[in-house]
Amino acid sequence: MAKETKITAETSKEELPSNVETLKSMVLTLLEQIDDLTGQLHYLKRQLFGKKSEKLDPAQRLLFEDMYEEVKAKVEQQREEKAEPVKKTGRKKKHNGRNPLPADLPRETIKIEPSEEEKICPVCNTPKEVIGSETTEVLEYVPAVNRRFKLGHYERVQNGSVKPVVIYYF
């Protein structure tokens, strides 16, 4: 064969050989390189993104099966000896809802009962029994009021005359 020319991406058409046989051999070598590089790429992708777990032969597990049973029995026996109830030291549950009202606030009890008609069973006309009750605390907000007392200033007129007042004209 004739001399091999190095082909790169920057090689122009004029630099390529004109012999067909040479061109065919160059194409074949380039295809081999592409196949090699594609294989390397697939291998590296598998290494980088493939499964990381080791593949074990199922027959390999049988090698240590008798030892496994002995160790498992010993571990179970040790667990039974050490078995103590574990105390739970969990977190306190979150309090959902409002905090209770302070005990020092004044409280007023208002009992709301059903009417007399609702206390009697409409079917058998006997009085109904109290099963349960609901207790609700409601905070009633009364805004503060600033009271200002205005006192009238009165003078008593004596002798029927009024004090003289100076009137200015501008």
Short mmCIF file of N, CA and C in Angstrom, two decimals:
data_model
loop_
_atom_site.label_atom_id
_atom_site.label_comp_id
_atom_site.label_asym_id
_atom_site.label_seq_id
_atom_site.Cartn_x
_atom_site.Cartn_y
_atom_site.Cartn_z
N MET A 1 0.82 -1.18 0.00
CA MET A 1 0.00 0.00 0.00
C MET A 1 0.87 1.25 0.00
N ALA A 2 0.23 2.28 -0.40
CA ALA A 2 0.92 3.56 -0.42
C ALA A 2 1.00 4.09 1.00
N LYS A 3 1.65 5.21 1.14
CA LYS A 3 1.80 5.77 2.48
C LYS A 3 0.44 6.16 3.05
N GLU A 4 0.31 5.95 4.38
CA GLU A 4 -0.96 6.28 5.05
C GLU A 4 -0.96 7.75 5.41
N THR A 5 -2.07 8.37 5.11
CA THR A 5 -2.22 9.77 5.47
C THR A 5 -3.05 9.86 6.74
N LYS A 6 -2.66 10.74 7.59
CA LYS A 6 -3.37 10.94 8.84
C LYS A 6 -4.57 11.83 8.55
N ILE A 7 -5.75 11.37 8.91
CA ILE A 7 -6.96 12.13 8.63
C ILE A 7 -7.48 12.69 9.95
N THR A 8 -7.78 13.97 9.94
CA THR A 8 -8.39 14.63 11.11
C THR A 8 -9.65 15.35 10.64
N ALA A 9 -10.32 15.98 11.56
CA ALA A 9 -11.55 16.68 11.20
C ALA A 9 -11.26 17.90 10.33
N GLU A 10 -10.04 18.42 10.43
CA GLU A 10 -9.69 19.61 9.65
C GLU A 10 -9.15 19.28 8.26
N THR A 11 -9.05 18.01 7.91
CA THR A 11 -8.50 17.60 6.60
C THR A 11 -9.45 18.05 5.50
N SER A 12 -8.89 18.71 4.49
CA SER A 12 -9.73 19.18 3.38
C SER A 12 -9.78 18.12 2.28
N LYS A 13 -10.65 18.31 1.29
CA LYS A 13 -10.81 17.36 0.19
C LYS A 13 -9.55 17.26 -0.65
N GLU A 14 -8.86 18.36 -0.82
CA GLU A 14 -7.67 18.37 -1.66
C GLU A 14 -6.54 17.55 -1.06
N GLU A 15 -6.50 17.44 0.28
CA GLU A 15 -5.44 16.71 0.95
C GLU A 15 -5.66 15.20 0.91
N LEU A 16 -6.88 14.74 0.64
CA LEU A 16 -7.17 13.31 0.59
C LEU A 16 -6.54 12.69 -0.66
N PRO A 17 -6.11 11.42 -0.57
CA PRO A 17 -5.54 10.78 -1.76
C PRO A 17 -6.62 10.51 -2.81
N SER A 18 -6.20 10.44 -4.06
CA SER A 18 -7.15 10.22 -5.15
C SER A 18 -7.32 8.74 -5.48
N ASN A 19 -6.46 7.89 -4.95
CA ASN A 19 -6.52 6.46 -5.21
C ASN A 19 -7.69 5.86 -4.43
N VAL A 20 -8.53 5.08 -5.13
CA VAL A 20 -9.73 4.50 -4.51
C VAL A 20 -9.36 3.46 -3.48
N GLU A 21 -8.37 2.63 -3.76
CA GLU A 21 -7.96 1.57 -2.83
C GLU A 21 -7.46 2.17 -1.52
N THR A 22 -6.72 3.24 -1.62
CA THR A 22 -6.22 3.90 -0.42
C THR A 22 -7.37 4.47 0.40
N LEU A 23 -8.32 5.07 -0.30
CA LEU A 23 -9.49 5.64 0.39
C LEU A 23 -10.30 4.54 1.08
N LYS A 24 -10.44 3.38 0.42
CA LYS A 24 -11.19 2.27 1.02
C LYS A 24 -10.51 1.79 2.29
N SER A 25 -9.19 1.65 2.25
CA SER A 25 -8.46 1.19 3.44
C SER A 25 -8.57 2.21 4.57
N MET A 26 -8.56 3.49 4.22
CA MET A 26 -8.70 4.54 5.24
C MET A 26 -10.08 4.48 5.89
N VAL A 27 -11.10 4.24 5.07
CA VAL A 27 -12.47 4.15 5.60
C VAL A 27 -12.58 2.97 6.55
N LEU A 28 -11.96 1.84 6.18
CA LEU A 28 -12.02 0.65 7.05
C LEU A 28 -11.33 0.91 8.39
N THR A 29 -10.16 1.55 8.35
CA THR A 29 -9.47 1.84 9.62
C THR A 29 -10.28 2.82 10.47
N LEU A 30 -10.91 3.78 9.83
CA LEU A 30 -11.74 4.73 10.58
C LEU A 30 -12.95 4.04 11.20
N LEU A 31 -13.56 3.09 10.48
CA LEU A 31 -14.69 2.36 11.04
C LEU A 31 -14.27 1.51 12.23
N GLU A 32 -13.06 0.91 12.15
CA GLU A 32 -12.56 0.14 13.29
C GLU A 32 -12.36 1.03 14.51
N GLN A 33 -11.81 2.22 14.27
CA GLN A 33 -11.61 3.16 15.37
C GLN A 33 -12.95 3.57 15.99
N ILE A 34 -13.94 3.79 15.15
CA ILE A 34 -15.26 4.18 15.65
C ILE A 34 -15.85 3.07 16.51
N ASP A 35 -15.72 1.81 16.05
CA ASP A 35 -16.22 0.68 16.83
C ASP A 35 -15.52 0.59 18.19
N ASP A 36 -14.19 0.74 18.18
CA ASP A 36 -13.44 0.69 19.44
C ASP A 36 -13.88 1.80 20.40
N LEU A 37 -13.99 3.00 19.88
CA LEU A 37 -14.37 4.14 20.72
C LEU A 37 -15.81 4.01 21.24
N THR A 38 -16.69 3.46 20.40
CA THR A 38 -18.07 3.25 20.84
C THR A 38 -18.12 2.23 21.97
N GLY A 39 -17.34 1.16 21.85
CA GLY A 39 -17.28 0.16 22.92
C GLY A 39 -16.75 0.76 24.21
N GLN A 40 -15.70 1.57 24.11
CA GLN A 40 -15.16 2.23 25.31
C GLN A 40 -16.19 3.15 25.94
N LEU A 41 -16.93 3.87 25.10
CA LEU A 41 -17.95 4.78 25.60
C LEU A 41 -19.03 4.03 26.36
N HIS A 42 -19.50 2.91 25.80
CA HIS A 42 -20.53 2.11 26.47
C HIS A 42 -20.01 1.56 27.79
N TYR A 43 -18.77 1.10 27.80
CA TYR A 43 -18.18 0.56 29.04
C TYR A 43 -18.10 1.64 30.12
N LEU A 44 -17.63 2.81 29.75
CA LEU A 44 -17.50 3.89 30.73
C LEU A 44 -18.87 4.37 31.23
N LYS A 45 -19.85 4.39 30.35
CA LYS A 45 -21.21 4.77 30.78
C LYS A 45 -21.75 3.76 31.78
N ARG A 46 -21.50 2.48 31.52
CA ARG A 46 -21.95 1.44 32.45
C ARG A 46 -21.27 1.60 33.80
N GLN A 47 -19.97 1.92 33.77
CA GLN A 47 -19.24 2.11 35.02
C GLN A 47 -19.78 3.32 35.80
N LEU A 48 -20.14 4.35 35.08
CA LEU A 48 -20.58 5.59 35.72
C LEU A 48 -22.04 5.54 36.12
N PHE A 49 -22.90 5.05 35.26
CA PHE A 49 -24.34 5.11 35.51
C PHE A 49 -24.99 3.76 35.76
N GLY A 50 -24.27 2.67 35.61
CA GLY A 50 -24.86 1.34 35.73
C GLY A 50 -25.11 0.94 37.18
N LYS A 51 -25.59 -0.29 37.37
CA LYS A 51 -25.86 -0.81 38.71
C LYS A 51 -24.55 -0.95 39.47
N LYS A 52 -24.59 -0.58 40.75
CA LYS A 52 -23.39 -0.62 41.56
C LYS A 52 -23.31 -1.89 42.40
N SER A 53 -24.40 -2.60 42.56
CA SER A 53 -24.40 -3.78 43.44
C SER A 53 -23.62 -4.92 42.80
N GLU A 54 -23.02 -5.72 43.67
CA GLU A 54 -22.26 -6.86 43.17
C GLU A 54 -23.21 -7.99 42.80
N LYS A 55 -22.90 -8.64 41.74
CA LYS A 55 -23.69 -9.79 41.32
C LYS A 55 -23.07 -11.04 41.93
N LEU A 56 -23.87 -11.78 42.70
CA LEU A 56 -23.38 -13.00 43.33
C LEU A 56 -23.98 -14.22 42.65
N ASP A 57 -23.20 -15.23 42.57
CA ASP A 57 -23.66 -16.50 42.04
C ASP A 57 -24.53 -17.16 43.12
N PRO A 58 -25.75 -17.60 42.80
CA PRO A 58 -26.61 -18.22 43.82
C PRO A 58 -25.98 -19.44 44.49
N ALA A 59 -25.13 -20.15 43.79
CA ALA A 59 -24.49 -21.34 44.36
C ALA A 59 -23.44 -20.94 45.41
N GLN A 60 -22.95 -19.72 45.35
CA GLN A 60 -21.92 -19.28 46.29
C GLN A 60 -22.49 -19.16 47.70
N ARG A 61 -23.75 -18.90 47.85
CA ARG A 61 -24.38 -18.79 49.17
C ARG A 61 -24.34 -20.11 49.92
N LEU A 62 -24.35 -21.20 49.21
CA LEU A 62 -24.36 -22.51 49.85
C LEU A 62 -23.05 -22.82 50.56
N LEU A 63 -21.99 -22.10 50.26
CA LEU A 63 -20.69 -22.36 50.88
C LEU A 63 -20.73 -22.14 52.39
N PHE A 64 -21.44 -21.11 52.83
CA PHE A 64 -21.43 -20.75 54.24
C PHE A 64 -22.78 -20.97 54.92
N GLU A 65 -23.64 -21.80 54.34
CA GLU A 65 -24.99 -21.99 54.88
C GLU A 65 -24.96 -22.61 56.27
N ASP A 66 -24.11 -23.62 56.50
CA ASP A 66 -24.08 -24.27 57.81
C ASP A 66 -23.56 -23.31 58.88
N MET A 67 -22.57 -22.49 58.55
CA MET A 67 -22.07 -21.50 59.50
C MET A 67 -23.12 -20.44 59.78
N TYR A 68 -23.89 -20.08 58.78
CA TYR A 68 -24.92 -19.07 58.92
C TYR A 68 -25.98 -19.50 59.94
N GLU A 69 -26.40 -20.74 59.87
CA GLU A 69 -27.41 -21.25 60.79
C GLU A 69 -26.90 -21.21 62.23
N GLU A 70 -25.62 -21.58 62.45
CA GLU A 70 -25.05 -21.55 63.80
C GLU A 70 -25.00 -20.13 64.35
N VAL A 71 -24.53 -19.21 63.54
CA VAL A 71 -24.41 -17.81 63.97
C VAL A 71 -25.79 -17.22 64.23
N LYS A 72 -26.75 -17.56 63.40
CA LYS A 72 -28.11 -17.05 63.57
C LYS A 72 -28.70 -17.54 64.89
N ALA A 73 -28.47 -18.81 65.25
CA ALA A 73 -28.98 -19.35 66.51
C ALA A 73 -28.34 -18.65 67.70
N LYS A 74 -27.02 -18.38 67.63
CA LYS A 74 -26.34 -17.68 68.72
C LYS A 74 -26.88 -16.26 68.90
N VAL A 75 -27.09 -15.58 67.81
CA VAL A 75 -27.60 -14.20 67.87
C VAL A 75 -29.00 -14.18 68.47
N GLU A 76 -29.85 -15.10 68.08
CA GLU A 76 -31.21 -15.17 68.64
C GLU A 76 -31.16 -15.42 70.14
N GLN A 77 -30.25 -16.30 70.58
CA GLN A 77 -30.13 -16.61 72.00
C GLN A 77 -29.66 -15.37 72.77
N GLN A 78 -28.72 -14.62 72.22
CA GLN A 78 -28.23 -13.41 72.88
C GLN A 78 -29.33 -12.35 72.95
N ARG A 79 -30.14 -12.24 71.94
CA ARG A 79 -31.24 -11.27 71.95
C ARG A 79 -32.25 -11.60 73.03
N GLU A 80 -32.56 -12.87 73.20
CA GLU A 80 -33.52 -13.27 74.22
C GLU A 80 -32.99 -12.98 75.62
N GLU A 81 -31.68 -13.16 75.83
CA GLU A 81 -31.08 -12.88 77.13
C GLU A 81 -31.10 -11.38 77.45
N LYS A 82 -30.85 -10.57 76.45
CA LYS A 82 -30.78 -9.12 76.65
C LYS A 82 -32.13 -8.43 76.52
N ALA A 83 -33.16 -9.18 76.25
CA ALA A 83 -34.46 -8.57 75.96
C ALA A 83 -34.97 -7.77 77.15
N GLU A 84 -34.95 -6.47 77.04
CA GLU A 84 -35.49 -5.56 78.04
C GLU A 84 -36.47 -4.64 77.32
N PRO A 85 -37.53 -4.29 78.00
CA PRO A 85 -38.46 -3.38 77.33
C PRO A 85 -37.80 -2.02 77.10
N VAL A 86 -37.95 -1.54 75.93
CA VAL A 86 -37.35 -0.26 75.56
C VAL A 86 -38.31 0.85 75.95
N LYS A 87 -37.79 1.80 76.70
CA LYS A 87 -38.63 2.94 77.09
C LYS A 87 -38.66 3.93 75.94
N LYS A 88 -39.84 4.35 75.65
CA LYS A 88 -39.98 5.32 74.57
C LYS A 88 -39.76 6.71 75.14
N THR A 89 -38.84 7.39 74.55
CA THR A 89 -38.59 8.78 74.93
C THR A 89 -38.83 9.63 73.70
N GLY A 90 -40.05 9.60 73.25
CA GLY A 90 -40.40 10.32 72.04
C GLY A 90 -40.62 11.79 72.32
N ARG A 91 -40.78 12.49 71.28
CA ARG A 91 -41.05 13.92 71.40
C ARG A 91 -42.47 14.14 71.88
N LYS A 92 -42.66 15.28 72.45
CA LYS A 92 -44.00 15.66 72.87
C LYS A 92 -44.79 16.02 71.61
N LYS A 93 -46.04 15.59 71.58
CA LYS A 93 -46.84 15.88 70.40
C LYS A 93 -47.04 17.38 70.27
N LYS A 94 -47.13 17.80 69.04
CA LYS A 94 -47.41 19.21 68.79
C LYS A 94 -48.82 19.53 69.24
N HIS A 95 -48.97 20.69 69.82
CA HIS A 95 -50.28 21.12 70.27
C HIS A 95 -50.98 21.81 69.11
N ASN A 96 -52.04 21.19 68.63
CA ASN A 96 -52.80 21.79 67.55
C ASN A 96 -53.93 22.60 68.15
N GLY A 97 -54.11 23.78 67.68
CA GLY A 97 -55.19 24.61 68.18
C GLY A 97 -54.65 25.73 69.05
N ARG A 98 -55.56 26.36 69.77
CA ARG A 98 -55.19 27.50 70.59
C ARG A 98 -54.71 27.07 71.96
N ASN A 99 -53.95 27.94 72.58
CA ASN A 99 -53.54 27.70 73.95
C ASN A 99 -54.73 27.99 74.86
N PRO A 100 -54.79 27.35 76.04
CA PRO A 100 -55.91 27.62 76.95
C PRO A 100 -55.84 29.05 77.47
N LEU A 101 -57.01 29.57 77.82
CA LEU A 101 -57.07 30.93 78.35
C LEU A 101 -56.47 30.96 79.75
N PRO A 102 -55.83 32.06 80.14
CA PRO A 102 -55.23 32.14 81.47
C PRO A 102 -56.28 31.96 82.57
N ALA A 103 -55.87 31.37 83.69
CA ALA A 103 -56.80 31.07 84.78
C ALA A 103 -57.25 32.32 85.51
N ASP A 104 -56.47 33.40 85.45
CA ASP A 104 -56.82 34.60 86.21
C ASP A 104 -57.87 35.47 85.52
N LEU A 105 -58.28 35.13 84.32
CA LEU A 105 -59.33 35.91 83.65
C LEU A 105 -60.68 35.62 84.29
N PRO A 106 -61.52 36.64 84.42
CA PRO A 106 -62.86 36.38 84.98
C PRO A 106 -63.68 35.54 84.01
N ARG A 107 -64.46 34.62 84.57
CA ARG A 107 -65.26 33.72 83.75
C ARG A 107 -66.73 33.88 84.10
N GLU A 108 -67.54 33.78 83.09
CA GLU A 108 -68.99 33.86 83.26
C GLU A 108 -69.56 32.61 82.60
N THR A 109 -70.37 31.86 83.35
CA THR A 109 -70.94 30.63 82.83
C THR A 109 -72.33 30.92 82.28
N ILE A 110 -72.53 30.59 81.03
CA ILE A 110 -73.84 30.74 80.40
C ILE A 110 -74.26 29.34 79.96
N LYS A 111 -75.34 28.86 80.51
CA LYS A 111 -75.81 27.52 80.18
C LYS A 111 -76.91 27.65 79.14
N ILE A 112 -76.71 27.04 78.01
CA ILE A 112 -77.69 27.08 76.93
C ILE A 112 -78.34 25.71 76.85
N GLU A 113 -79.62 25.67 77.11
CA GLU A 113 -80.34 24.40 77.11
C GLU A 113 -81.39 24.42 75.99
N PRO A 114 -81.78 23.24 75.52
CA PRO A 114 -82.83 23.19 74.50
C PRO A 114 -84.18 23.60 75.10
N SER A 115 -85.09 23.94 74.22
CA SER A 115 -86.42 24.34 74.69
C SER A 115 -87.14 23.14 75.32
N GLU A 116 -88.21 23.42 76.03
CA GLU A 116 -88.98 22.37 76.71
C GLU A 116 -89.54 21.36 75.70
N GLU A 117 -89.92 21.83 74.53
CA GLU A 117 -90.46 20.93 73.51
C GLU A 117 -89.39 19.95 73.02
N GLU A 118 -88.14 20.42 72.93
CA GLU A 118 -87.06 19.56 72.45
C GLU A 118 -86.60 18.58 73.51
N LYS A 119 -86.93 18.84 74.79
CA LYS A 119 -86.52 17.94 75.87
C LYS A 119 -87.42 16.70 75.97
N ILE A 120 -88.56 16.72 75.28
CA ILE A 120 -89.51 15.61 75.34
C ILE A 120 -89.45 14.84 74.02
N CYS A 121 -89.42 13.52 74.11
CA CYS A 121 -89.37 12.65 72.93
C CYS A 121 -90.71 12.75 72.19
N PRO A 122 -90.70 13.03 70.88
CA PRO A 122 -91.95 13.16 70.13
C PRO A 122 -92.65 11.82 69.91
N VAL A 123 -91.94 10.70 70.03
CA VAL A 123 -92.52 9.39 69.77
C VAL A 123 -93.24 8.86 71.00
N CYS A 124 -92.55 8.86 72.15
CA CYS A 124 -93.13 8.24 73.34
C CYS A 124 -93.51 9.25 74.43
N ASN A 125 -93.31 10.52 74.21
CA ASN A 125 -93.66 11.61 75.13
C ASN A 125 -93.02 11.46 76.51
N THR A 126 -91.82 10.90 76.57
CA THR A 126 -91.09 10.83 77.84
C THR A 126 -89.94 11.82 77.78
N PRO A 127 -89.50 12.32 78.93
CA PRO A 127 -88.39 13.28 78.90
C PRO A 127 -87.08 12.61 78.46
N LYS A 128 -86.32 13.33 77.67
CA LYS A 128 -85.03 12.82 77.20
C LYS A 128 -83.99 12.99 78.30
N GLU A 129 -83.01 12.07 78.31
CA GLU A 129 -81.94 12.15 79.30
C GLU A 129 -80.75 12.91 78.72
N VAL A 130 -79.99 13.54 79.60
CA VAL A 130 -78.79 14.25 79.18
C VAL A 130 -77.69 13.22 78.96
N ILE A 131 -77.18 13.17 77.75
CA ILE A 131 -76.13 12.20 77.42
C ILE A 131 -74.76 12.82 77.65
N GLY A 132 -74.58 14.01 77.23
CA GLY A 132 -73.29 14.68 77.37
C GLY A 132 -73.46 16.18 77.20
N SER A 133 -72.38 16.87 77.32
CA SER A 133 -72.45 18.32 77.15
C SER A 133 -71.15 18.80 76.50
N GLU A 134 -71.22 19.96 75.93
CA GLU A 134 -70.05 20.58 75.32
C GLU A 134 -69.72 21.83 76.11
N THR A 135 -68.45 22.01 76.37
CA THR A 135 -68.00 23.21 77.07
C THR A 135 -67.08 23.97 76.13
N THR A 136 -67.38 25.23 75.97
CA THR A 136 -66.58 26.07 75.10
C THR A 136 -66.23 27.35 75.84
N GLU A 137 -64.96 27.73 75.75
CA GLU A 137 -64.56 29.00 76.33
C GLU A 137 -64.37 30.00 75.20
N VAL A 138 -65.01 31.14 75.36
CA VAL A 138 -64.93 32.18 74.35
C VAL A 138 -64.36 33.42 75.02
N LEU A 139 -63.34 33.98 74.43
CA LEU A 139 -62.76 35.20 74.95
C LEU A 139 -63.47 36.37 74.31
N GLU A 140 -64.06 37.19 75.14
CA GLU A 140 -64.78 38.34 74.63
C GLU A 140 -63.90 39.55 74.83
N TYR A 141 -63.57 40.20 73.77
CA TYR A 141 -62.66 41.35 73.83
C TYR A 141 -63.48 42.62 73.89
N VAL A 142 -63.25 43.39 74.93
CA VAL A 142 -63.90 44.70 75.06
C VAL A 142 -62.78 45.73 75.00
N PRO A 143 -62.79 46.59 74.01
CA PRO A 143 -61.72 47.57 73.90
C PRO A 143 -61.75 48.56 75.06
N ALA A 144 -60.59 49.01 75.45
CA ALA A 144 -60.50 49.96 76.56
C ALA A 144 -61.11 51.29 76.15
N VAL A 145 -61.71 51.97 77.13
CA VAL A 145 -62.34 53.26 76.88
C VAL A 145 -61.65 54.28 77.76
N ASN A 146 -61.21 55.34 77.16
CA ASN A 146 -60.58 56.41 77.92
C ASN A 146 -61.66 57.43 78.24
N ARG A 147 -62.01 57.54 79.51
CA ARG A 147 -63.07 58.47 79.90
C ARG A 147 -62.46 59.79 80.33
N ARG A 148 -63.02 60.84 79.82
CA ARG A 148 -62.57 62.17 80.20
C ARG A 148 -63.79 62.92 80.72
N PHE A 149 -63.68 63.35 81.92
CA PHE A 149 -64.79 64.07 82.53
C PHE A 149 -64.62 65.55 82.25
N LYS A 150 -65.69 66.16 81.81
CA LYS A 150 -65.66 67.59 81.52
C LYS A 150 -66.58 68.26 82.53
N LEU A 151 -66.00 69.09 83.32
CA LEU A 151 -66.78 69.78 84.34
C LEU A 151 -67.12 71.18 83.84
N GLY A 152 -68.36 71.54 83.99
CA GLY A 152 -68.77 72.88 83.61
C GLY A 152 -68.34 73.87 84.69
N HIS A 153 -67.95 75.06 84.29
CA HIS A 153 -67.52 76.08 85.24
C HIS A 153 -68.60 77.16 85.26
N TYR A 154 -69.26 77.21 86.34
CA TYR A 154 -70.36 78.16 86.45
C TYR A 154 -69.98 79.27 87.44
N GLU A 155 -70.45 80.47 87.12
CA GLU A 155 -70.33 81.60 88.05
C GLU A 155 -71.71 82.18 88.25
N ARG A 156 -71.91 82.65 89.40
CA ARG A 156 -73.21 83.23 89.72
C ARG A 156 -73.15 84.74 89.55
N VAL A 157 -74.13 85.26 88.89
CA VAL A 157 -74.17 86.70 88.66
C VAL A 157 -74.79 87.34 89.90
N GLN A 158 -74.08 88.27 90.43
CA GLN A 158 -74.60 88.97 91.61
C GLN A 158 -74.95 90.40 91.24
N ASN A 159 -75.86 90.96 91.91
CA ASN A 159 -76.32 92.33 91.72
C ASN A 159 -76.92 92.56 90.34
N GLY A 160 -77.19 91.56 89.63
CA GLY A 160 -77.82 91.71 88.34
C GLY A 160 -76.93 92.32 87.29
N SER A 161 -75.68 92.46 87.55
CA SER A 161 -74.79 93.03 86.54
C SER A 161 -73.79 91.97 86.10
N VAL A 162 -73.34 92.14 84.89
CA VAL A 162 -72.40 91.21 84.31
C VAL A 162 -71.02 91.87 84.32
N LYS A 163 -70.02 91.10 84.45
CA LYS A 163 -68.67 91.65 84.43
C LYS A 163 -68.43 92.31 83.09
N PRO A 164 -67.72 93.41 83.11
CA PRO A 164 -67.44 94.08 81.84
C PRO A 164 -66.49 93.24 80.99
N VAL A 165 -66.75 93.21 79.71
CA VAL A 165 -65.94 92.46 78.76
C VAL A 165 -65.41 93.44 77.73
N VAL A 166 -64.13 93.37 77.43
CA VAL A 166 -63.53 94.25 76.45
C VAL A 166 -63.72 93.63 75.08
N ILE A 167 -64.25 94.38 74.15
CA ILE A 167 -64.47 93.90 72.79
C ILE A 167 -63.50 94.64 71.88
N TYR A 168 -62.72 93.91 71.18
CA TYR A 168 -61.73 94.50 70.29
C TYR A 168 -62.26 94.45 68.87
N TYR A 169 -62.01 95.57 68.15
CA TYR A 169 -62.36 95.63 66.73
C TYR A 169 -61.07 95.73 65.94
N PHE A 170 -60.94 94.97 64.98
CA PHE A 170 -59.73 95.00 64.16
C PHE A 170 -59.97 95.63 62.86
#
